[in-house]
């Protein structure tokens, strides 16, 4: 399968998802590295084997080996951070916010790509995982690096569509209708 096969596998009731998938990928103003790194990282974060199986080869074709690995690292480390920070935020006891995290995240020191690209991918994964604290942190870092709001929103649009496609296809696989 490919991107076209993925779009055609969406049910009729989700036609807008097919159109949106085409739009956020083919109509993106992001550089190829930012676009396909965002697609890969959010496909991983979507937890959908179908979406990941179909989008990862396309991402690999558009990314350098270093960027392909960095996008995977962004998905892994951001998910770790999202669960940790979202939980600290949701716990009613503010003392948890003062405790040392004690989690290794060495890849952040040298992600293998430009820091801005890694931050953008991390923001998109944070959108999928729903960590507001992390979203704010990545958005501040991106804005501080001169990234405009439109670029940030583009990454969130990709995350939204990839996640929705994953949820829909997984539901269809279970329902078998």
mmCIF file of the C-alpha atoms, coordinates in Angstrom:
data_MODEL
# 
_entry.id   MODEL 
# 
loop_
_atom_site.group_PDB 
_atom_site.id 
_atom_site.type_symbol 
_atom_site.label_atom_id 
_atom_site.label_alt_id 
_atom_site.label_comp_id 
_atom_site.label_asym_id 
_atom_site.label_entity_id 
_atom_site.label_seq_id 
_atom_site.pdbx_PDB_ins_code 
_atom_site.Cartn_x 
_atom_site.Cartn_y 
_atom_site.Cartn_z 
_atom_site.occupancy 
_atom_site.B_iso_or_equiv 
_atom_site.pdbx_formal_charge 
_atom_site.auth_seq_id 
_atom_site.auth_comp_id 
_atom_site.auth_asym_id 
_atom_site.auth_atom_id 
_atom_site.pdbx_PDB_model_num 
ATOM 1   C CA . UNK A 1 1   ? 0.000   0.000  0.000  1.00 0.00 ? 1   UNK A CA 1 
ATOM 2   C CA . UNK A 1 2   ? 0.926   3.656  -0.313 1.00 0.00 ? 2   UNK A CA 1 
ATOM 3   C CA . UNK A 1 3   ? -0.561  6.988  0.635  1.00 0.00 ? 3   UNK A CA 1 
ATOM 4   C CA . UNK A 1 4   ? -3.150  6.521  -2.132 1.00 0.00 ? 4   UNK A CA 1 
ATOM 5   C CA . UNK A 1 5   ? -4.013  3.048  -0.880 1.00 0.00 ? 5   UNK A CA 1 
ATOM 6   C CA . UNK A 1 6   ? -4.315  4.372  2.655  1.00 0.00 ? 6   UNK A CA 1 
ATOM 7   C CA . UNK A 1 7   ? -6.718  7.075  1.488  1.00 0.00 ? 7   UNK A CA 1 
ATOM 8   C CA . UNK A 1 8   ? -8.773  4.603  -0.513 1.00 0.00 ? 8   UNK A CA 1 
ATOM 9   C CA . UNK A 1 9   ? -9.045  2.256  2.467  1.00 0.00 ? 9   UNK A CA 1 
ATOM 10  C CA . UNK A 1 10  ? -10.958 4.885  4.443  1.00 0.00 ? 10  UNK A CA 1 
ATOM 11  C CA . UNK A 1 11  ? -14.721 4.240  4.597  1.00 0.00 ? 11  UNK A CA 1 
ATOM 12  C CA . UNK A 1 12  ? -17.185 6.490  2.784  1.00 0.00 ? 12  UNK A CA 1 
ATOM 13  C CA . UNK A 1 13  ? -18.335 8.131  6.012  1.00 0.00 ? 13  UNK A CA 1 
ATOM 14  C CA . UNK A 1 14  ? -14.748 9.385  6.505  1.00 0.00 ? 14  UNK A CA 1 
ATOM 15  C CA . UNK A 1 15  ? -14.246 10.854 3.024  1.00 0.00 ? 15  UNK A CA 1 
ATOM 16  C CA . UNK A 1 16  ? -13.187 14.139 4.607  1.00 0.00 ? 16  UNK A CA 1 
ATOM 17  C CA . UNK A 1 17  ? -10.261 12.329 6.220  1.00 0.00 ? 17  UNK A CA 1 
ATOM 18  C CA . UNK A 1 18  ? -9.089  11.144 2.819  1.00 0.00 ? 18  UNK A CA 1 
ATOM 19  C CA . UNK A 1 19  ? -9.324  14.670 1.440  1.00 0.00 ? 19  UNK A CA 1 
ATOM 20  C CA . UNK A 1 20  ? -7.579  16.079 4.503  1.00 0.00 ? 20  UNK A CA 1 
ATOM 21  C CA . UNK A 1 21  ? -4.797  13.497 4.307  1.00 0.00 ? 21  UNK A CA 1 
ATOM 22  C CA . UNK A 1 22  ? -4.143  14.526 0.720  1.00 0.00 ? 22  UNK A CA 1 
ATOM 23  C CA . UNK A 1 23  ? -4.313  18.199 1.650  1.00 0.00 ? 23  UNK A CA 1 
ATOM 24  C CA . UNK A 1 24  ? -1.960  18.138 4.630  1.00 0.00 ? 24  UNK A CA 1 
ATOM 25  C CA . UNK A 1 25  ? 0.663   16.122 2.778  1.00 0.00 ? 25  UNK A CA 1 
ATOM 26  C CA . UNK A 1 26  ? 0.461   17.207 -0.869 1.00 0.00 ? 26  UNK A CA 1 
ATOM 27  C CA . UNK A 1 27  ? -0.512  20.773 -0.023 1.00 0.00 ? 27  UNK A CA 1 
ATOM 28  C CA . UNK A 1 28  ? 1.921   21.320 2.825  1.00 0.00 ? 28  UNK A CA 1 
ATOM 29  C CA . UNK A 1 29  ? 4.184   24.332 2.826  1.00 0.00 ? 29  UNK A CA 1 
ATOM 30  C CA . UNK A 1 30  ? 6.667   22.591 5.120  1.00 0.00 ? 30  UNK A CA 1 
ATOM 31  C CA . UNK A 1 31  ? 10.066  21.485 3.898  1.00 0.00 ? 31  UNK A CA 1 
ATOM 32  C CA . UNK A 1 32  ? 10.202  17.815 2.944  1.00 0.00 ? 32  UNK A CA 1 
ATOM 33  C CA . UNK A 1 33  ? 12.148  17.014 6.121  1.00 0.00 ? 33  UNK A CA 1 
ATOM 34  C CA . UNK A 1 34  ? 9.694   18.819 8.390  1.00 0.00 ? 34  UNK A CA 1 
ATOM 35  C CA . UNK A 1 35  ? 6.685   17.349 6.594  1.00 0.00 ? 35  UNK A CA 1 
ATOM 36  C CA . UNK A 1 36  ? 7.785   13.723 6.472  1.00 0.00 ? 36  UNK A CA 1 
ATOM 37  C CA . UNK A 1 37  ? 9.356   13.820 9.923  1.00 0.00 ? 37  UNK A CA 1 
ATOM 38  C CA . UNK A 1 38  ? 6.027   15.082 11.266 1.00 0.00 ? 38  UNK A CA 1 
ATOM 39  C CA . UNK A 1 39  ? 4.141   12.407 9.330  1.00 0.00 ? 39  UNK A CA 1 
ATOM 40  C CA . UNK A 1 40  ? 6.408   9.626  10.619 1.00 0.00 ? 40  UNK A CA 1 
ATOM 41  C CA . UNK A 1 41  ? 6.478   10.806 14.239 1.00 0.00 ? 41  UNK A CA 1 
ATOM 42  C CA . UNK A 1 42  ? 2.691   11.194 14.371 1.00 0.00 ? 42  UNK A CA 1 
ATOM 43  C CA . UNK A 1 43  ? 2.116   7.875  12.604 1.00 0.00 ? 43  UNK A CA 1 
ATOM 44  C CA . UNK A 1 44  ? 4.156   6.247  15.364 1.00 0.00 ? 44  UNK A CA 1 
ATOM 45  C CA . UNK A 1 45  ? 2.284   8.217  18.031 1.00 0.00 ? 45  UNK A CA 1 
ATOM 46  C CA . UNK A 1 46  ? -1.061  7.205  16.512 1.00 0.00 ? 46  UNK A CA 1 
ATOM 47  C CA . UNK A 1 47  ? -0.326  3.612  17.556 1.00 0.00 ? 47  UNK A CA 1 
ATOM 48  C CA . UNK A 1 48  ? -2.014  2.422  14.366 1.00 0.00 ? 48  UNK A CA 1 
ATOM 49  C CA . UNK A 1 49  ? -0.116  -0.437 12.712 1.00 0.00 ? 49  UNK A CA 1 
ATOM 50  C CA . UNK A 1 50  ? -2.004  0.241  9.470  1.00 0.00 ? 50  UNK A CA 1 
ATOM 51  C CA . UNK A 1 51  ? -1.075  3.917  9.325  1.00 0.00 ? 51  UNK A CA 1 
ATOM 52  C CA . UNK A 1 52  ? 2.522   3.309  10.352 1.00 0.00 ? 52  UNK A CA 1 
ATOM 53  C CA . UNK A 1 53  ? 2.959   0.456  7.867  1.00 0.00 ? 53  UNK A CA 1 
ATOM 54  C CA . UNK A 1 54  ? 1.700   2.653  5.025  1.00 0.00 ? 54  UNK A CA 1 
ATOM 55  C CA . UNK A 1 55  ? 3.327   5.978  5.874  1.00 0.00 ? 55  UNK A CA 1 
ATOM 56  C CA . UNK A 1 56  ? 6.745   4.863  7.167  1.00 0.00 ? 56  UNK A CA 1 
ATOM 57  C CA . UNK A 1 57  ? 8.072   3.739  3.745  1.00 0.00 ? 57  UNK A CA 1 
ATOM 58  C CA . UNK A 1 58  ? 7.009   7.041  2.194  1.00 0.00 ? 58  UNK A CA 1 
ATOM 59  C CA . UNK A 1 59  ? 8.655   8.934  5.034  1.00 0.00 ? 59  UNK A CA 1 
ATOM 60  C CA . UNK A 1 60  ? 11.833  6.886  4.620  1.00 0.00 ? 60  UNK A CA 1 
ATOM 61  C CA . UNK A 1 61  ? 11.880  7.758  0.912  1.00 0.00 ? 61  UNK A CA 1 
ATOM 62  C CA . UNK A 1 62  ? 11.740  11.488 1.690  1.00 0.00 ? 62  UNK A CA 1 
ATOM 63  C CA . UNK A 1 63  ? 14.052  11.631 4.711  1.00 0.00 ? 63  UNK A CA 1 
ATOM 64  C CA . UNK A 1 64  ? 17.763  11.137 5.177  1.00 0.00 ? 64  UNK A CA 1 
ATOM 65  C CA . UNK A 1 65  ? 18.627  8.149  7.372  1.00 0.00 ? 65  UNK A CA 1 
ATOM 66  C CA . UNK A 1 66  ? 19.515  10.603 10.161 1.00 0.00 ? 66  UNK A CA 1 
ATOM 67  C CA . UNK A 1 67  ? 16.177  12.423 9.909  1.00 0.00 ? 67  UNK A CA 1 
ATOM 68  C CA . UNK A 1 68  ? 14.267  9.135  9.746  1.00 0.00 ? 68  UNK A CA 1 
ATOM 69  C CA . UNK A 1 69  ? 15.934  8.016  12.982 1.00 0.00 ? 69  UNK A CA 1 
ATOM 70  C CA . UNK A 1 70  ? 15.463  11.434 14.590 1.00 0.00 ? 70  UNK A CA 1 
ATOM 71  C CA . UNK A 1 71  ? 11.717  11.425 13.849 1.00 0.00 ? 71  UNK A CA 1 
ATOM 72  C CA . UNK A 1 72  ? 11.452  8.008  15.471 1.00 0.00 ? 72  UNK A CA 1 
ATOM 73  C CA . UNK A 1 73  ? 13.427  9.308  18.449 1.00 0.00 ? 73  UNK A CA 1 
ATOM 74  C CA . UNK A 1 74  ? 11.107  12.312 18.673 1.00 0.00 ? 74  UNK A CA 1 
ATOM 75  C CA . UNK A 1 75  ? 8.097   9.989  18.853 1.00 0.00 ? 75  UNK A CA 1 
ATOM 76  C CA . UNK A 1 76  ? 9.705   7.798  21.512 1.00 0.00 ? 76  UNK A CA 1 
ATOM 77  C CA . UNK A 1 77  ? 11.111  10.508 23.777 1.00 0.00 ? 77  UNK A CA 1 
ATOM 78  C CA . UNK A 1 78  ? 8.138   12.832 23.401 1.00 0.00 ? 78  UNK A CA 1 
ATOM 79  C CA . UNK A 1 79  ? 5.740   10.067 24.368 1.00 0.00 ? 79  UNK A CA 1 
ATOM 80  C CA . UNK A 1 80  ? 7.839   9.406  27.472 1.00 0.00 ? 80  UNK A CA 1 
ATOM 81  C CA . UNK A 1 81  ? 7.789   13.102 28.311 1.00 0.00 ? 81  UNK A CA 1 
ATOM 82  C CA . UNK A 1 82  ? 4.075   13.468 27.506 1.00 0.00 ? 82  UNK A CA 1 
ATOM 83  C CA . UNK A 1 83  ? 2.990   10.722 29.878 1.00 0.00 ? 83  UNK A CA 1 
ATOM 84  C CA . UNK A 1 84  ? 5.253   11.997 32.641 1.00 0.00 ? 84  UNK A CA 1 
ATOM 85  C CA . UNK A 1 85  ? 4.411   15.701 32.384 1.00 0.00 ? 85  UNK A CA 1 
ATOM 86  C CA . UNK A 1 86  ? 0.720   15.212 31.681 1.00 0.00 ? 86  UNK A CA 1 
ATOM 87  C CA . UNK A 1 87  ? 0.462   13.047 34.800 1.00 0.00 ? 87  UNK A CA 1 
ATOM 88  C CA . UNK A 1 88  ? 2.309   15.602 36.938 1.00 0.00 ? 88  UNK A CA 1 
ATOM 89  C CA . UNK A 1 89  ? -0.057  18.261 35.647 1.00 0.00 ? 89  UNK A CA 1 
ATOM 90  C CA . UNK A 1 90  ? -3.178  16.170 36.298 1.00 0.00 ? 90  UNK A CA 1 
ATOM 91  C CA . UNK A 1 91  ? -2.231  15.118 39.809 1.00 0.00 ? 91  UNK A CA 1 
ATOM 92  C CA . UNK A 1 92  ? -3.832  17.466 42.327 1.00 0.00 ? 92  UNK A CA 1 
ATOM 93  C CA . UNK A 1 93  ? -0.773  17.457 44.600 1.00 0.00 ? 93  UNK A CA 1 
ATOM 94  C CA . UNK A 1 94  ? 1.586   20.214 43.320 1.00 0.00 ? 94  UNK A CA 1 
ATOM 95  C CA . UNK A 1 95  ? 4.515   18.644 45.174 1.00 0.00 ? 95  UNK A CA 1 
ATOM 96  C CA . UNK A 1 96  ? 4.954   16.186 42.266 1.00 0.00 ? 96  UNK A CA 1 
ATOM 97  C CA . UNK A 1 97  ? 5.984   19.163 40.140 1.00 0.00 ? 97  UNK A CA 1 
ATOM 98  C CA . UNK A 1 98  ? 8.955   19.773 42.410 1.00 0.00 ? 98  UNK A CA 1 
ATOM 99  C CA . UNK A 1 99  ? 10.328  16.229 42.305 1.00 0.00 ? 99  UNK A CA 1 
ATOM 100 C CA . UNK A 1 100 ? 13.211  15.296 40.022 1.00 0.00 ? 100 UNK A CA 1 
ATOM 101 C CA . UNK A 1 101 ? 12.036  13.439 36.923 1.00 0.00 ? 101 UNK A CA 1 
ATOM 102 C CA . UNK A 1 102 ? 14.988  11.058 36.839 1.00 0.00 ? 102 UNK A CA 1 
ATOM 103 C CA . UNK A 1 103 ? 14.325  10.021 33.233 1.00 0.00 ? 103 UNK A CA 1 
ATOM 104 C CA . UNK A 1 104 ? 17.076  9.748  30.633 1.00 0.00 ? 104 UNK A CA 1 
ATOM 105 C CA . UNK A 1 105 ? 16.561  11.736 27.447 1.00 0.00 ? 105 UNK A CA 1 
ATOM 106 C CA . UNK A 1 106 ? 20.080  12.017 26.044 1.00 0.00 ? 106 UNK A CA 1 
ATOM 107 C CA . UNK A 1 107 ? 18.857  12.279 22.453 1.00 0.00 ? 107 UNK A CA 1 
ATOM 108 C CA . UNK A 1 108 ? 17.700  15.807 23.219 1.00 0.00 ? 108 UNK A CA 1 
ATOM 109 C CA . UNK A 1 109 ? 21.341  16.885 23.450 1.00 0.00 ? 109 UNK A CA 1 
ATOM 110 C CA . UNK A 1 110 ? 21.967  15.934 19.821 1.00 0.00 ? 110 UNK A CA 1 
ATOM 111 C CA . UNK A 1 111 ? 18.862  14.725 17.990 1.00 0.00 ? 111 UNK A CA 1 
ATOM 112 C CA . UNK A 1 112 ? 20.719  14.280 14.683 1.00 0.00 ? 112 UNK A CA 1 
ATOM 113 C CA . UNK A 1 113 ? 18.751  17.020 12.886 1.00 0.00 ? 113 UNK A CA 1 
ATOM 114 C CA . UNK A 1 114 ? 18.180  20.721 13.343 1.00 0.00 ? 114 UNK A CA 1 
ATOM 115 C CA . UNK A 1 115 ? 16.733  21.382 16.792 1.00 0.00 ? 115 UNK A CA 1 
ATOM 116 C CA . UNK A 1 116 ? 13.757  23.237 15.254 1.00 0.00 ? 116 UNK A CA 1 
ATOM 117 C CA . UNK A 1 117 ? 12.730  20.189 13.211 1.00 0.00 ? 117 UNK A CA 1 
ATOM 118 C CA . UNK A 1 118 ? 12.960  17.917 16.258 1.00 0.00 ? 118 UNK A CA 1 
ATOM 119 C CA . UNK A 1 119 ? 10.904  20.426 18.284 1.00 0.00 ? 119 UNK A CA 1 
ATOM 120 C CA . UNK A 1 120 ? 8.259   20.576 15.559 1.00 0.00 ? 120 UNK A CA 1 
ATOM 121 C CA . UNK A 1 121 ? 7.980   16.785 15.487 1.00 0.00 ? 121 UNK A CA 1 
ATOM 122 C CA . UNK A 1 122 ? 7.802   16.733 19.285 1.00 0.00 ? 122 UNK A CA 1 
ATOM 123 C CA . UNK A 1 123 ? 5.030   19.330 19.250 1.00 0.00 ? 123 UNK A CA 1 
ATOM 124 C CA . UNK A 1 124 ? 3.041   17.210 16.789 1.00 0.00 ? 124 UNK A CA 1 
ATOM 125 C CA . UNK A 1 125 ? 3.464   14.084 18.927 1.00 0.00 ? 125 UNK A CA 1 
ATOM 126 C CA . UNK A 1 126 ? 2.428   16.090 21.987 1.00 0.00 ? 126 UNK A CA 1 
ATOM 127 C CA . UNK A 1 127 ? -0.745  17.072 20.130 1.00 0.00 ? 127 UNK A CA 1 
ATOM 128 C CA . UNK A 1 128 ? -1.544  13.410 19.464 1.00 0.00 ? 128 UNK A CA 1 
ATOM 129 C CA . UNK A 1 129 ? -0.808  12.490 23.074 1.00 0.00 ? 129 UNK A CA 1 
ATOM 130 C CA . UNK A 1 130 ? -2.699  15.459 24.508 1.00 0.00 ? 130 UNK A CA 1 
ATOM 131 C CA . UNK A 1 131 ? -0.052  16.952 26.795 1.00 0.00 ? 131 UNK A CA 1 
ATOM 132 C CA . UNK A 1 132 ? -0.830  20.637 27.199 1.00 0.00 ? 132 UNK A CA 1 
ATOM 133 C CA . UNK A 1 133 ? 2.275   21.352 29.264 1.00 0.00 ? 133 UNK A CA 1 
ATOM 134 C CA . UNK A 1 134 ? 4.443   19.797 26.548 1.00 0.00 ? 134 UNK A CA 1 
ATOM 135 C CA . UNK A 1 135 ? 2.575   21.593 23.769 1.00 0.00 ? 135 UNK A CA 1 
ATOM 136 C CA . UNK A 1 136 ? 3.181   24.927 25.488 1.00 0.00 ? 136 UNK A CA 1 
ATOM 137 C CA . UNK A 1 137 ? 6.859   24.118 26.024 1.00 0.00 ? 137 UNK A CA 1 
ATOM 138 C CA . UNK A 1 138 ? 7.465   23.076 22.387 1.00 0.00 ? 138 UNK A CA 1 
ATOM 139 C CA . UNK A 1 139 ? 5.456   25.998 21.042 1.00 0.00 ? 139 UNK A CA 1 
ATOM 140 C CA . UNK A 1 140 ? 7.515   28.457 23.129 1.00 0.00 ? 140 UNK A CA 1 
ATOM 141 C CA . UNK A 1 141 ? 10.773  26.872 21.919 1.00 0.00 ? 141 UNK A CA 1 
ATOM 142 C CA . UNK A 1 142 ? 9.634   27.015 18.297 1.00 0.00 ? 142 UNK A CA 1 
ATOM 143 C CA . UNK A 1 143 ? 8.399   30.600 18.525 1.00 0.00 ? 143 UNK A CA 1 
ATOM 144 C CA . UNK A 1 144 ? 11.641  31.563 20.288 1.00 0.00 ? 144 UNK A CA 1 
ATOM 145 C CA . UNK A 1 145 ? 13.556  30.064 17.356 1.00 0.00 ? 145 UNK A CA 1 
ATOM 146 C CA . UNK A 1 146 ? 11.578  32.214 14.920 1.00 0.00 ? 146 UNK A CA 1 
ATOM 147 C CA . UNK A 1 147 ? 9.082   29.613 13.708 1.00 0.00 ? 147 UNK A CA 1 
ATOM 148 C CA . UNK A 1 148 ? 5.787   31.217 12.733 1.00 0.00 ? 148 UNK A CA 1 
ATOM 149 C CA . UNK A 1 149 ? 2.369   30.177 14.003 1.00 0.00 ? 149 UNK A CA 1 
ATOM 150 C CA . UNK A 1 150 ? 1.350   28.917 10.560 1.00 0.00 ? 150 UNK A CA 1 
ATOM 151 C CA . UNK A 1 151 ? 4.179   26.367 10.557 1.00 0.00 ? 151 UNK A CA 1 
ATOM 152 C CA . UNK A 1 152 ? 3.243   25.222 14.045 1.00 0.00 ? 152 UNK A CA 1 
ATOM 153 C CA . UNK A 1 153 ? -0.398  24.912 13.055 1.00 0.00 ? 153 UNK A CA 1 
ATOM 154 C CA . UNK A 1 154 ? 0.608   22.950 9.952  1.00 0.00 ? 154 UNK A CA 1 
ATOM 155 C CA . UNK A 1 155 ? 2.291   20.342 12.164 1.00 0.00 ? 155 UNK A CA 1 
ATOM 156 C CA . UNK A 1 156 ? -0.812  20.168 14.364 1.00 0.00 ? 156 UNK A CA 1 
ATOM 157 C CA . UNK A 1 157 ? -3.016  19.749 11.278 1.00 0.00 ? 157 UNK A CA 1 
ATOM 158 C CA . UNK A 1 158 ? -0.873  16.811 10.160 1.00 0.00 ? 158 UNK A CA 1 
ATOM 159 C CA . UNK A 1 159 ? -1.026  15.294 13.647 1.00 0.00 ? 159 UNK A CA 1 
ATOM 160 C CA . UNK A 1 160 ? -4.805  15.680 13.737 1.00 0.00 ? 160 UNK A CA 1 
ATOM 161 C CA . UNK A 1 161 ? -5.350  14.015 10.392 1.00 0.00 ? 161 UNK A CA 1 
ATOM 162 C CA . UNK A 1 162 ? -2.873  11.178 10.915 1.00 0.00 ? 162 UNK A CA 1 
ATOM 163 C CA . UNK A 1 163 ? -4.412  10.410 14.320 1.00 0.00 ? 163 UNK A CA 1 
ATOM 164 C CA . UNK A 1 164 ? -7.968  10.520 12.965 1.00 0.00 ? 164 UNK A CA 1 
ATOM 165 C CA . UNK A 1 165 ? -7.052  8.235  10.055 1.00 0.00 ? 165 UNK A CA 1 
ATOM 166 C CA . UNK A 1 166 ? -5.452  5.783  12.475 1.00 0.00 ? 166 UNK A CA 1 
ATOM 167 C CA . UNK A 1 167 ? -8.430  5.736  14.825 1.00 0.00 ? 167 UNK A CA 1 
ATOM 168 C CA . UNK A 1 168 ? -10.867 5.304  11.944 1.00 0.00 ? 168 UNK A CA 1 
ATOM 169 C CA . UNK A 1 169 ? -8.969  2.461  10.279 1.00 0.00 ? 169 UNK A CA 1 
ATOM 170 C CA . UNK A 1 170 ? -8.428  0.650  13.549 1.00 0.00 ? 170 UNK A CA 1 
ATOM 171 C CA . UNK A 1 171 ? -12.159 0.920  14.329 1.00 0.00 ? 171 UNK A CA 1 
ATOM 172 C CA . UNK A 1 172 ? -12.999 -0.416 10.876 1.00 0.00 ? 172 UNK A CA 1 
ATOM 173 C CA . UNK A 1 173 ? -10.595 -3.338 11.358 1.00 0.00 ? 173 UNK A CA 1 
ATOM 174 C CA . UNK A 1 174 ? -12.387 -4.264 14.566 1.00 0.00 ? 174 UNK A CA 1 
ATOM 175 C CA . UNK A 1 175 ? -15.919 -3.661 13.314 1.00 0.00 ? 175 UNK A CA 1 
ATOM 176 C CA . UNK A 1 176 ? -15.313 -5.371 9.974  1.00 0.00 ? 176 UNK A CA 1 
ATOM 177 C CA . UNK A 1 177 ? -18.179 -3.541 8.312  1.00 0.00 ? 177 UNK A CA 1 
# 
